[in-house]
Amino acid sequence: MQTITRLDPLRSALEPLRRDGPIALVPTMGALHEGHLTLVREAKARAAHVVASIFVNPRQFGANEDLDAYPRQLARDQALLETEGVSLLWAPEAAAMYPLGYATNISVSGVSDGLCGAARPGHFDGVATVVCKLFNQVQPDLALFGEKDWQQLAVIRAMARDLDLTRPHVDAILGVPTVREADGLAMSSRNAYLSSEQRAQAASLPQAMKAAIWAMNRGEPVGDALRELEEILLAGGFDKIDYAEVRDPALLTLVEDPVHQAARLFVAARIGGTRLIDNMAISPL
Ligand code: AMP
């Protein structure tokens, strides 16, 4: 596996790979876990070559967020990607991505507005901008993203559609179901911030979400189920709930009565200084 940090060598290295067949891109911020590696395996099953990227994108972190603390472990990540058969790792320096004078921002309205978009102003502009650049740099036939970041997936799909980044009628942006720990907690690089006590408490997030979904499927009003969910999380060690909402899976509009339509439960909650997110389908009975 080659690791490349500058754009010109990236373009030269991609040329021969492209001749072998489709290229799949797996964008990440590193500190890789089984969730990331599942995306790589899905990519490998669908393409001749997998290109992974590792870039801790400063533009998607708010001023008081964890950009400096975000875990960076390039050597370990390289070894993991090599073992998975990744052909090329694109690991640009921030200055290669945003050189002096960089001035362009991509902003997707609508699907970016609520949930993490409301809780983290500017976050999805940063995501859309960097993913657009990654698509232009690598020009993949296929790109894979995790459903763990469901809203991010919706933002990227909208951007790719609106800016003609992918061929129409081809499902070039693939969502991969969330990979979880044995106790149900969604894998995340940020789980490494949790103390062992917090890690045990964090398992109440997926458990409380499942209980809320069960209650809604039994006919409990959405508002009541969400209030109970928040109470369980606060009693279980979470310090603050950023949001707990039921939304349409595609449009991300608020849903009042999930029993009569496909809907999804979205939660973001903080435990100590760590912010965890999760989402699950609500399948009506
Ligand atoms: P990140 O490094 O957190 O930016 O994530 C890189 C990609 O991996 C994104 O598409 C995420 O949605 C995806 N991802 C992160 N955690 C998981 C997980 N637990 N299961 C599936 N995909 C994940």
Short mmCIF file of C-alpha atoms and ligand atoms in Angstrom, two decimals, residues 27-30 33 35-36 39 60 70 144-149 152 176-180 186-189, ligand 1:
data_model
loop_
_atom_site.label_atom_id
_atom_site.label_comp_id
_atom_site.label_asym_id
_atom_site.label_seq_id
_atom_site.Cartn_x
_atom_site.Cartn_y
_atom_site.Cartn_z
CA PRO A 27 -12.98 8.72 3.53
CA THR A 28 -12.06 8.70 7.24
CA MET A 29 -10.49 10.83 9.94
CA GLY A 30 -8.31 7.92 11.10
CA HIS A 33 -11.91 0.73 14.24
CA GLY A 35 -16.64 0.29 11.64
CA HIS A 36 -14.09 1.83 9.27
CA LEU A 39 -16.45 0.05 4.99
CA GLN A 60 -15.74 20.48 10.28
CA TYR A 70 -8.83 14.06 18.14
CA LEU A 144 -18.69 4.42 1.01
CA PHE A 145 -19.95 6.09 4.19
CA GLY A 146 -21.34 4.77 7.47
CA GLU A 147 -25.00 4.97 8.42
CA LYS A 148 -23.76 5.81 11.93
CA ASP A 149 -23.46 9.36 10.54
CA GLN A 152 -23.74 13.20 6.94
CA VAL A 176 -23.03 0.86 5.30
CA PRO A 177 -24.98 -0.19 8.45
CA THR A 178 -23.57 0.83 11.83
CA VAL A 179 -21.05 -1.55 13.38
CA ARG A 180 -21.57 -1.91 17.14
CA ALA A 186 -21.93 2.25 18.06
CA MET A 187 -18.21 2.11 17.34
CA SER A 188 -16.63 5.56 17.15
CA SER A 189 -13.12 6.97 17.34
P1 AMP B 1 -14.86 9.12 10.78
O1 AMP B 1 -13.45 8.65 10.76
O2 AMP B 1 -15.51 9.11 12.12
O3 AMP B 1 -15.04 10.41 10.01
O4 AMP B 1 -15.68 8.03 9.95
C1 AMP B 1 -15.29 7.68 8.65
C2 AMP B 1 -16.40 6.87 8.02
O5 AMP B 1 -16.63 5.70 8.81
C3 AMP B 1 -17.74 7.62 7.96
O6 AMP B 1 -18.39 7.31 6.75
C4 AMP B 1 -18.47 7.07 9.15
O7 AMP B 1 -19.87 7.13 9.03
C5 AMP B 1 -17.99 5.63 9.15
N1 AMP B 1 -18.17 5.02 10.46
C6 AMP B 1 -17.74 5.50 11.66
N2 AMP B 1 -18.14 4.70 12.66
C7 AMP B 1 -18.84 3.69 12.09
C8 AMP B 1 -19.53 2.54 12.60
N3 AMP B 1 -19.58 2.28 13.90
N4 AMP B 1 -20.14 1.73 11.73
C9 AMP B 1 -20.12 2.00 10.39
N5 AMP B 1 -19.49 3.05 9.85
C10 AMP B 1 -18.86 3.89 10.68
#
